[in-house]
Amino acid sequence: MKIRMALCCAALLALTGCEEETTLYSQLEERQANTIIAALGEEGIDSRKTPGDEGTWNVMIGASHFARAMGILEQAGLPRRQYQGVAESFKKTGMVSSPSEERIRFMDALAQDLSRTISQIDGVVDARVHVVLPENDPFAKNAKPSSAAVAIHHRYDVDMADFVPQIKSLVKNAIEGLDYSKISVTLFRDAPPKRKTADKTGRKNG
């Protein structure tokens, strides 16, 4: 009797096309979840979002599509990294910070704000900005100059070299006293997707 019931359930699943779901990502903002669902939909993979904890969302997907979905999202740089800007970093907590701690927090917040802005450029998958603001003696003759380093991971089909001068100008204008020559931009091109090859029967492999 148990065997017969199991066979009936298996047949029902086969007829309805249902399959086991698994959580692809959890604790996402709704915008992140929507972006992921849209990206997977363009590749023919169905997914859906469900409410998570504390106003967050989960993205659910058929278990058989999990590996392919992760590859697609990694290629697209999703979900995008969350940045903490100046306003978030300098929220009042009631604790007294030393000038050095405040300075370090400011540099980190400034770098994250710039990273977030650059990451919104079309073709950029991810961006990181590292800012160095030396603590110079105001009476010293030879002050150490400020500097900034930008690392950009971009799509394989986008030539970001043309954007480098604009990115350097953006960073220069955002950091007081920063010289244009002290800004470096390093580009990392994403690997192109693997091409599918056809076997002797005409079916595509990949």
Coordinates of N, CA and C in Angstrom, one line a residue:
M1 N 0.8 -1.2 0.0 CA 0.0 0.0 0.0 C 0.9 1.3 0.0
K2 N 1.9 1.3 0.8 CA 2.8 2.4 0.9 C 3.5 2.6 -0.4
I3 N 4.0 1.6 -1.0 CA 4.7 1.7 -2.3 C 3.7 2.3 -3.4
R4 N 2.5 1.8 -3.4 CA 1.5 2.3 -4.3 C 1.3 3.8 -4.1
M5 N 1.2 4.3 -2.9 CA 1.0 5.7 -2.6 C 2.2 6.5 -3.0
A6 N 3.4 6.0 -2.8 CA 4.6 6.7 -3.2 C 4.7 6.8 -4.7
L7 N 4.3 5.8 -5.5 CA 4.2 5.8 -6.9 C 3.2 6.8 -7.4
C8 N 2.1 6.9 -6.7 CA 1.0 7.9 -7.1 C 1.5 9.3 -6.9
C9 N 2.2 9.6 -5.8 CA 2.8 10.9 -5.5 C 3.8 11.3 -6.6
A10 N 4.7 10.3 -6.9 CA 5.7 10.6 -7.9 C 5.1 10.9 -9.2
A11 N 4.1 10.2 -9.6 CA 3.4 10.4 -10.9 C 2.7 11.8 -10.9
L12 N 2.1 12.2 -9.7 CA 1.5 13.5 -9.7 C 2.4 14.6 -9.8
L13 N 3.6 14.5 -9.2 CA 4.6 15.5 -9.3 C 5.1 15.6 -10.7
A14 N 5.2 14.5 -11.4 CA 5.7 14.5 -12.8 C 4.7 15.2 -13.7
L15 N 3.4 15.0 -13.4 CA 2.4 15.6 -14.3 C 2.2 17.1 -14.0
T16 N 2.4 17.5 -12.8 CA 2.2 18.9 -12.5 C 3.5 19.7 -12.7
G17 N 4.6 19.1 -12.9 CA 5.8 19.8 -13.2 C 6.4 20.4 -11.9
C18 N 6.0 20.0 -10.8 CA 6.5 20.6 -9.5 C 7.8 20.0 -9.2
E19 N 8.7 20.8 -8.5 CA 9.9 20.3 -8.0 C 10.2 21.0 -6.7
E20 N 11.2 20.4 -6.0 CA 11.5 20.9 -4.7 C 12.2 22.3 -4.8
E21 N 11.8 23.2 -3.9 CA 12.3 24.6 -3.9 C 13.4 24.7 -2.9
T22 N 14.4 25.6 -3.1 CA 15.4 25.9 -2.2 C 15.7 27.4 -2.1
T23 N 16.2 27.8 -1.0 CA 16.5 29.3 -0.9 C 17.8 29.6 -1.6
L24 N 17.7 30.5 -2.5 CA 18.9 31.0 -3.3 C 19.6 32.1 -2.5
Y25 N 18.9 33.1 -2.0 CA 19.4 34.1 -1.1 C 18.4 34.5 -0.1
S26 N 18.8 34.9 1.1 CA 17.9 35.3 2.1 C 18.4 36.7 2.7
Q27 N 17.5 37.3 3.5 CA 17.7 38.6 4.1 C 18.2 39.6 3.1
L28 N 17.4 39.8 2.1 CA 17.7 40.8 1.1 C 16.7 41.9 1.2
E29 N 17.1 43.1 0.7 CA 16.2 44.2 0.6 C 15.3 43.8 -0.6
E30 N 14.1 44.4 -0.6 CA 13.1 44.0 -1.7 C 13.7 44.4 -3.1
R31 N 14.4 45.5 -3.2 CA 14.9 45.9 -4.5 C 16.0 44.9 -4.9
Q32 N 16.8 44.4 -4.0 CA 17.8 43.3 -4.4 C 17.1 42.1 -4.9
A33 N 16.0 41.7 -4.2 CA 15.3 40.5 -4.5 C 14.7 40.6 -5.9
N34 N 14.1 41.8 -6.2 CA 13.5 42.0 -7.5 C 14.5 42.0 -8.6
T35 N 15.7 42.6 -8.4 CA 16.7 42.6 -9.4 C 17.2 41.2 -9.7
I36 N 17.4 40.3 -8.7 CA 17.8 39.0 -8.9 C 16.7 38.2 -9.7
I37 N 15.5 38.3 -9.3 CA 14.4 37.6 -10.0 C 14.3 38.0 -11.5
A38 N 14.5 39.3 -11.7 CA 14.5 39.8 -13.1 C 15.7 39.3 -13.9
A39 N 16.9 39.2 -13.3 CA 18.1 38.7 -14.0 C 17.9 37.2 -14.3
L40 N 17.4 36.5 -13.4 CA 17.2 35.0 -13.7 C 16.1 34.8 -14.7
G41 N 15.0 35.7 -14.7 CA 14.0 35.5 -15.6 C 14.5 35.8 -17.1
E42 N 15.4 36.7 -17.2 CA 16.0 36.9 -18.6 C 16.7 35.7 -19.1
E43 N 17.2 34.8 -18.2 CA 17.9 33.6 -18.6 C 17.0 32.4 -18.6
G44 N 15.7 32.6 -18.4 CA 14.7 31.5 -18.5 C 14.6 30.7 -17.2
I45 N 15.0 31.3 -16.1 CA 14.9 30.6 -14.8 C 13.8 31.2 -14.0
D46 N 12.8 30.5 -13.5 CA 11.8 31.0 -12.7 C 12.2 31.0 -11.2
S47 N 11.8 32.1 -10.6 CA 12.1 32.2 -9.1 C 11.0 33.1 -8.5
R48 N 11.0 33.2 -7.2 CA 10.0 34.0 -6.6 C 10.6 34.5 -5.2
K49 N 9.9 35.5 -4.7 CA 10.4 36.0 -3.4 C 9.4 35.7 -2.3
T50 N 9.9 35.5 -1.1 CA 9.0 35.3 0.0 C 9.5 36.2 1.2
P51 N 8.6 36.6 2.1 CA 9.0 37.4 3.2 C 10.0 36.7 4.1
G52 N 11.0 37.5 4.5 CA 12.0 37.0 5.5 C 11.8 37.6 6.8
D53 N 12.9 37.6 7.6 CA 12.9 38.2 8.9 C 13.1 39.7 8.9
E54 N 12.4 40.5 9.7 CA 12.6 41.9 9.9 C 12.6 42.7 8.6
G55 N 11.5 42.5 7.8 CA 11.3 43.2 6.6 C 12.2 42.9 5.5
T56 N 12.9 41.7 5.6 CA 13.8 41.3 4.5 C 13.0 40.3 3.6
W57 N 13.7 39.9 2.5 CA 13.0 39.0 1.5 C 14.0 37.8 1.2
N58 N 13.4 36.7 0.9 CA 14.2 35.5 0.4 C 13.8 35.3 -1.1
V59 N 14.8 34.8 -1.8 CA 14.5 34.4 -3.2 C 14.6 32.9 -3.3
M60 N 13.5 32.3 -3.7 CA 13.3 30.9 -3.8 C 13.4 30.4 -5.3
I61 N 14.0 29.2 -5.5 CA 14.2 28.7 -6.8 C 14.2 27.2 -6.8
G62 N 13.8 26.6 -8.0 CA 13.8 25.2 -8.1 C 15.2 24.6 -7.8
A63 N 15.3 23.6 -7.0 CA 16.6 23.0 -6.6 C 17.5 22.7 -7.8
S64 N 16.9 22.2 -8.9 CA 17.7 21.8 -10.0 C 18.3 22.9 -10.8
H65 N 17.9 24.2 -10.5 CA 18.4 25.3 -11.2 C 19.4 26.1 -10.3
F66 N 19.7 25.6 -9.1 CA 20.5 26.3 -8.1 C 21.9 26.7 -8.7
A67 N 22.6 25.7 -9.2 CA 24.0 25.9 -9.6 C 24.0 26.9 -10.8
R68 N 23.2 26.7 -11.7 CA 23.2 27.6 -12.9 C 22.8 29.0 -12.5
A69 N 21.8 29.2 -11.6 CA 21.4 30.5 -11.1 C 22.6 31.2 -10.4
M70 N 23.3 30.5 -9.6 CA 24.4 31.1 -8.9 C 25.5 31.6 -9.9
G71 N 25.7 30.8 -10.9 CA 26.7 31.2 -11.9 C 26.3 32.5 -12.7
I72 N 25.0 32.5 -13.0 CA 24.4 33.7 -13.7 C 24.5 35.0 -12.8
L73 N 24.2 34.8 -11.5 CA 24.3 36.0 -10.6 C 25.7 36.4 -10.3
E74 N 26.6 35.5 -10.2 CA 28.0 35.8 -10.0 C 28.5 36.6 -11.2
Q75 N 28.1 36.1 -12.4 CA 28.6 36.8 -13.7 C 28.0 38.3 -13.7
A76 N 26.8 38.5 -13.2 CA 26.2 39.8 -13.2 C 26.5 40.6 -12.0
G77 N 27.3 40.1 -11.0 CA 27.7 40.8 -9.8 C 26.5 41.0 -8.9
L78 N 25.6 40.1 -8.8 CA 24.4 40.2 -8.0 C 24.4 39.1 -6.8
P79 N 23.9 39.5 -5.7 CA 23.3 40.8 -5.3 C 24.4 41.8 -5.1
R80 N 24.2 43.0 -5.4 CA 25.2 44.0 -5.3 C 25.5 44.3 -3.8
R81 N 26.8 44.6 -3.6 CA 27.3 44.8 -2.2 C 26.6 46.1 -1.6
Q82 N 26.3 46.0 -0.3 CA 25.7 47.1 0.4 C 26.8 48.0 0.9
Y83 N 26.6 49.3 0.6 CA 27.6 50.3 1.1 C 27.1 51.1 2.2
Q84 N 28.0 51.5 3.1 CA 27.6 52.4 4.2 C 28.2 53.7 4.0
G85 N 27.4 54.7 3.8 CA 27.9 56.1 3.5 C 28.2 56.9 4.7
V86 N 28.5 58.2 4.4 CA 28.9 59.1 5.5 C 27.8 59.2 6.5
A87 N 26.6 59.4 6.1 CA 25.5 59.5 7.0 C 25.3 58.4 8.0
E88 N 25.5 57.1 7.5 CA 25.3 55.9 8.3 C 26.5 55.8 9.2
S89 N 27.7 56.1 8.7 CA 28.9 55.9 9.5 C 29.0 56.8 10.7
F90 N 28.5 58.0 10.5 CA 28.6 59.1 11.5 C 27.3 59.3 12.3
K91 N 26.5 58.3 12.5 CA 25.3 58.4 13.3 C 25.8 58.5 14.8
K92 N 25.1 59.4 15.5 CA 25.4 59.6 16.9 C 25.1 58.4 17.7
T93 N 26.1 58.0 18.5 CA 25.9 56.8 19.4 C 26.0 57.2 20.8
G94 N 26.3 58.5 21.1 CA 26.5 58.9 22.5 C 27.9 58.6 23.0
M95 N 28.8 58.0 22.3 CA 30.1 57.7 22.7 C 31.1 58.7 22.1
V96 N 32.1 59.0 22.8 CA 33.1 59.9 22.4 C 34.2 59.2 21.6
S97 N 34.5 59.6 20.4 CA 35.6 59.0 19.6 C 36.8 60.0 19.6
S98 N 38.0 59.4 19.5 CA 39.2 60.2 19.4 C 39.3 60.8 18.0
P99 N 40.0 61.8 17.8 CA 40.2 62.4 16.5 C 40.7 61.4 15.4
S100 N 41.6 60.5 15.8 CA 42.1 59.5 14.9 C 41.0 58.6 14.5
E101 N 40.2 58.2 15.4 CA 39.1 57.2 15.1 C 38.1 57.9 14.2
E102 N 37.8 59.2 14.4 CA 36.8 59.9 13.6 C 37.4 60.0 12.2
R103 N 38.7 60.3 12.1 CA 39.3 60.4 10.8 C 39.3 59.1 10.0
I104 N 39.5 58.0 10.6 CA 39.5 56.7 10.0 C 38.1 56.4 9.5
R105 N 37.1 56.7 10.3 CA 35.7 56.4 10.0 C 35.3 57.3 8.8
F106 N 35.8 58.5 8.8 CA 35.5 59.4 7.7 C 36.1 58.9 6.4
M107 N 37.3 58.5 6.4 CA 37.9 58.0 5.2 C 37.2 56.7 4.7
D108 N 36.8 55.9 5.6 CA 36.1 54.7 5.2 C 34.7 55.0 4.6
A109 N 34.0 55.9 5.2 CA 32.7 56.3 4.7 C 32.8 57.0 3.4
L110 N 33.8 57.9 3.2 CA 34.0 58.6 1.9 C 34.3 57.6 0.8
A111 N 35.2 56.6 1.1 CA 35.5 55.5 0.2 C 34.3 54.7 -0.2
Q112 N 33.4 54.4 0.7 CA 32.2 53.7 0.4 C 31.2 54.5 -0.4
D113 N 31.1 55.8 -0.2 CA 30.2 56.6 -1.0 C 30.7 56.7 -2.4
L114 N 32.0 56.8 -2.6 CA 32.6 56.8 -4.0 C 32.4 55.5 -4.6
S115 N 32.6 54.4 -3.9 CA 32.4 53.0 -4.4 C 31.0 52.8 -4.9
R116 N 30.1 53.3 -4.1 CA 28.6 53.1 -4.5 C 28.3 53.9 -5.8
T117 N 28.9 55.1 -5.9 CA 28.6 56.0 -7.0 C 29.2 55.3 -8.3
I118 N 30.4 54.9 -8.2 CA 31.1 54.3 -9.4 C 30.4 53.0 -9.8
S119 N 29.9 52.2 -8.8 CA 29.3 50.9 -9.1 C 28.0 51.1 -9.9
Q120 N 27.4 52.3 -9.9 CA 26.2 52.6 -10.6 C 26.4 52.8 -12.1
I121 N 27.7 53.0 -12.5 CA 28.0 53.2 -13.9 C 27.7 52.0 -14.7
D122 N 27.0 52.2 -15.9 CA 26.6 51.1 -16.7 C 27.9 50.2 -17.1
G123 N 27.8 48.9 -16.8 CA 28.9 48.0 -17.2 C 29.8 47.7 -16.0
V124 N 29.7 48.4 -14.9 CA 30.5 48.1 -13.7 C 29.7 47.1 -12.9
V125 N 30.5 46.0 -12.6 CA 29.9 44.9 -11.7 C 30.1 45.3 -10.2
D126 N 31.3 45.7 -9.9 CA 31.7 46.1 -8.5 C 32.8 47.1 -8.6
A127 N 32.8 48.0 -7.6 CA 33.9 49.0 -7.5 C 34.3 49.2 -6.0
R128 N 35.6 49.4 -5.8 CA 36.1 49.6 -4.5 C 37.1 50.8 -4.6
V129 N 37.0 51.7 -3.7 CA 37.8 52.9 -3.6 C 38.6 52.9 -2.3
H130 N 39.9 53.1 -2.3 CA 40.7 53.2 -1.1 C 41.3 54.6 -1.0
V131 N 41.0 55.3 0.1 CA 41.4 56.7 0.2 C 42.4 56.7 1.3
V132 N 43.5 57.5 1.1 CA 44.5 57.7 2.1 C 44.7 59.2 2.3
L133 N 44.3 59.7 3.5 CA 44.5 61.1 3.9 C 45.5 61.2 5.0
P134 N 46.8 61.5 4.7 CA 47.8 61.5 5.7 C 47.5 62.6 6.8
E135 N 47.8 62.3 8.0 CA 47.7 63.2 9.1 C 48.9 64.1 9.2
N136 N 49.0 65.1 8.4 CA 50.1 65.9 8.3 C 50.2 67.0 9.4
D137 N 51.5 67.3 9.8 CA 51.8 68.3 10.8 C 51.6 69.7 10.0
P138 N 50.7 70.5 10.5 CA 50.4 71.8 9.8 C 51.7 72.7 9.7
F139 N 52.7 72.4 10.5 CA 53.9 73.3 10.5 C 55.0 72.6 9.7
A140 N 54.8 71.4 9.2 CA 55.8 70.7 8.4 C 56.0 71.3 7.1
K141 N 57.2 71.3 6.6 CA 57.5 71.9 5.2 C 57.0 70.9 4.1
N142 N 57.3 69.7 4.3 CA 57.0 68.7 3.3 C 55.8 67.8 3.7
A143 N 54.6 68.2 3.3 CA 53.4 67.5 3.7 C 53.2 66.3 2.7
K144 N 52.7 65.2 3.3 CA 52.5 64.0 2.5 C 51.1 64.2 1.8
P145 N 51.1 63.9 0.5 CA 49.9 64.2 -0.3 C 48.9 63.1 -0.1
S146 N 47.6 63.5 -0.3 CA 46.5 62.5 -0.2 C 46.6 61.6 -1.5
S147 N 46.0 60.5 -1.4 CA 45.9 59.6 -2.6 C 44.7 58.7 -2.6
A148 N 44.4 58.2 -3.7 CA 43.2 57.3 -3.8 C 43.5 56.2 -4.9
A149 N 43.0 55.0 -4.6 CA 43.1 53.9 -5.5 C 41.8 53.3 -5.8
V150 N 41.4 53.2 -7.1 CA 40.1 52.7 -7.5 C 40.3 51.3 -8.2
A151 N 39.6 50.3 -7.8 CA 39.6 49.0 -8.4 C 38.2 48.7 -9.0
I152 N 38.1 48.5 -10.3 CA 36.8 48.3 -10.9 C 36.7 46.9 -11.6
H153 N 35.7 46.2 -11.2 CA 35.4 44.9 -11.9 C 34.2 45.2 -12.9
H154 N 34.5 45.0 -14.2 CA 33.4 45.3 -15.1 C 33.1 44.2 -16.1
R155 N 32.0 44.3 -16.8 CA 31.6 43.3 -17.7 C 32.6 43.1 -18.8
Y156 N 32.6 41.9 -19.4 CA 33.5 41.6 -20.5 C 33.2 42.4 -21.8
D157 N 32.0 42.8 -21.9 CA 31.6 43.4 -23.2 C 31.5 44.9 -23.1
V158 N 32.1 45.5 -22.1 CA 32.2 46.9 -21.9 C 33.6 47.4 -21.8
D159 N 34.0 48.4 -22.6 CA 35.3 49.0 -22.5 C 35.3 50.2 -21.6
M160 N 35.8 49.9 -20.3 CA 35.8 51.0 -19.3 C 37.0 51.9 -19.4
A161 N 37.9 51.7 -20.3 CA 39.1 52.6 -20.4 C 38.7 54.0 -20.7
D162 N 37.6 54.2 -21.5 CA 37.2 55.5 -21.9 C 36.6 56.3 -20.7
F163 N 36.2 55.5 -19.6 CA 35.6 56.2 -18.5 C 36.6 56.6 -17.4
V164 N 37.9 56.1 -17.5 CA 38.9 56.3 -16.5 C 39.1 57.8 -16.2
P165 N 39.3 58.7 -17.2 CA 39.4 60.1 -16.8 C 38.3 60.7 -16.1
Q166 N 37.0 60.3 -16.4 CA 35.9 60.8 -15.7 C 35.8 60.3 -14.3
I167 N 36.2 59.0 -14.1 CA 36.2 58.4 -12.8 C 37.2 59.1 -11.9
K168 N 38.4 59.4 -12.5 CA 39.4 60.1 -11.7 C 39.0 61.5 -11.3
S169 N 38.3 62.2 -12.3 CA 37.8 63.5 -12.0 C 36.7 63.5 -10.9
L170 N 35.9 62.5 -10.9 CA 34.9 62.3 -9.9 C 35.5 62.2 -8.5
V171 N 36.5 61.3 -8.4 CA 37.2 61.1 -7.1 C 37.9 62.3 -6.7
K172 N 38.6 63.0 -7.6 CA 39.3 64.2 -7.3 C 38.4 65.3 -6.7
N173 N 37.2 65.5 -7.3 CA 36.3 66.5 -6.8 C 35.6 66.2 -5.5
A174 N 35.6 64.9 -5.2 CA 35.0 64.4 -4.0 C 35.9 64.5 -2.7
I175 N 37.2 64.6 -3.0 CA 38.2 64.6 -1.9 C 39.0 65.9 -1.9
E176 N 38.8 66.7 -0.9 CA 39.4 68.0 -0.9 C 41.0 67.9 -0.8
G177 N 41.6 68.6 -1.7 CA 43.1 68.7 -1.7 C 43.7 67.5 -2.5
L178 N 42.9 66.6 -3.1 CA 43.5 65.5 -3.8 C 43.9 65.9 -5.2
D179 N 45.2 65.5 -5.5 CA 45.7 65.8 -6.9 C 45.3 64.7 -7.8
Y180 N 45.0 65.1 -9.1 CA 44.6 64.2 -10.1 C 45.6 63.1 -10.3
S181 N 46.9 63.5 -10.2 CA 48.0 62.5 -10.5 C 48.1 61.5 -9.4
K182 N 47.5 61.7 -8.3 CA 47.6 60.8 -7.1 C 46.4 59.8 -7.1
I183 N 45.7 59.7 -8.2 CA 44.6 58.8 -8.3 C 44.9 57.7 -9.3
S184 N 44.8 56.5 -8.9 CA 45.1 55.3 -9.8 C 43.8 54.5 -9.9
V185 N 43.5 54.1 -11.2 CA 42.3 53.3 -11.5 C 42.8 52.0 -12.2
T186 N 42.4 50.9 -11.6 CA 42.8 49.6 -12.1 C 41.5 48.9 -12.5
L187 N 41.5 48.4 -13.8 CA 40.3 47.7 -14.4 C 40.5 46.2 -14.4
F188 N 39.5 45.5 -14.1 CA 39.4 44.0 -14.1 C 38.3 43.6 -15.0
R189 N 38.5 43.1 -16.2 CA 37.5 42.7 -17.1 C 36.9 41.3 -16.7
D190 N 35.6 41.2 -16.7 CA 35.0 39.9 -16.4 C 35.2 38.9 -17.5
A191 N 35.3 37.7 -17.2 CA 35.5 36.6 -18.2 C 34.2 36.4 -19.0
P192 N 34.3 36.3 -20.3 CA 33.2 36.1 -21.2 C 32.5 34.8 -20.9
P193 N 31.2 34.7 -21.1 CA 30.5 33.4 -20.8 C 31.1 32.3 -21.8
K194 N 31.0 31.1 -21.3 CA 31.5 30.0 -22.2 C 30.6 29.7 -23.3
R195 N 31.1 29.6 -24.5 CA 30.3 29.3 -25.7 C 29.9 27.9 -25.7
K196 N 28.6 27.7 -26.1 CA 28.1 26.3 -26.2 C 28.5 25.7 -27.5
T197 N 28.9 24.5 -27.5 CA 29.4 23.8 -28.7 C 28.4 22.7 -29.1
A198 N 28.3 22.5 -30.3 CA 27.3 21.5 -30.8 C 28.0 20.1 -31.1
D199 N 27.4 19.1 -30.6 CA 27.9 17.7 -30.9 C 27.4 17.3 -32.2
K200 N 27.8 16.0 -32.6 CA 27.4 15.5 -33.9 C 25.9 15.4 -34.1
T201 N 25.2 15.3 -33.1 CA 23.7 15.2 -33.3 C 23.0 16.6 -33.4
G202 N 23.9 17.6 -33.3 CA 23.3 19.0 -33.4 C 22.9 19.6 -32.1
R203 N 23.0 18.8 -31.0 CA 22.6 19.3 -29.7 C 23.7 20.2 -29.1
K204 N 23.4 21.2 -28.4 CA 24.3 22.1 -27.8 C 24.8 21.6 -26.5
N205 N 26.1 21.7 -26.2 CA 26.7 21.3 -25.0 C 27.3 22.5 -24.3
G206 N 27.3 22.6 -23.1 CA 28.0 23.8 -22.5 C 27.7 23.8 -21.0

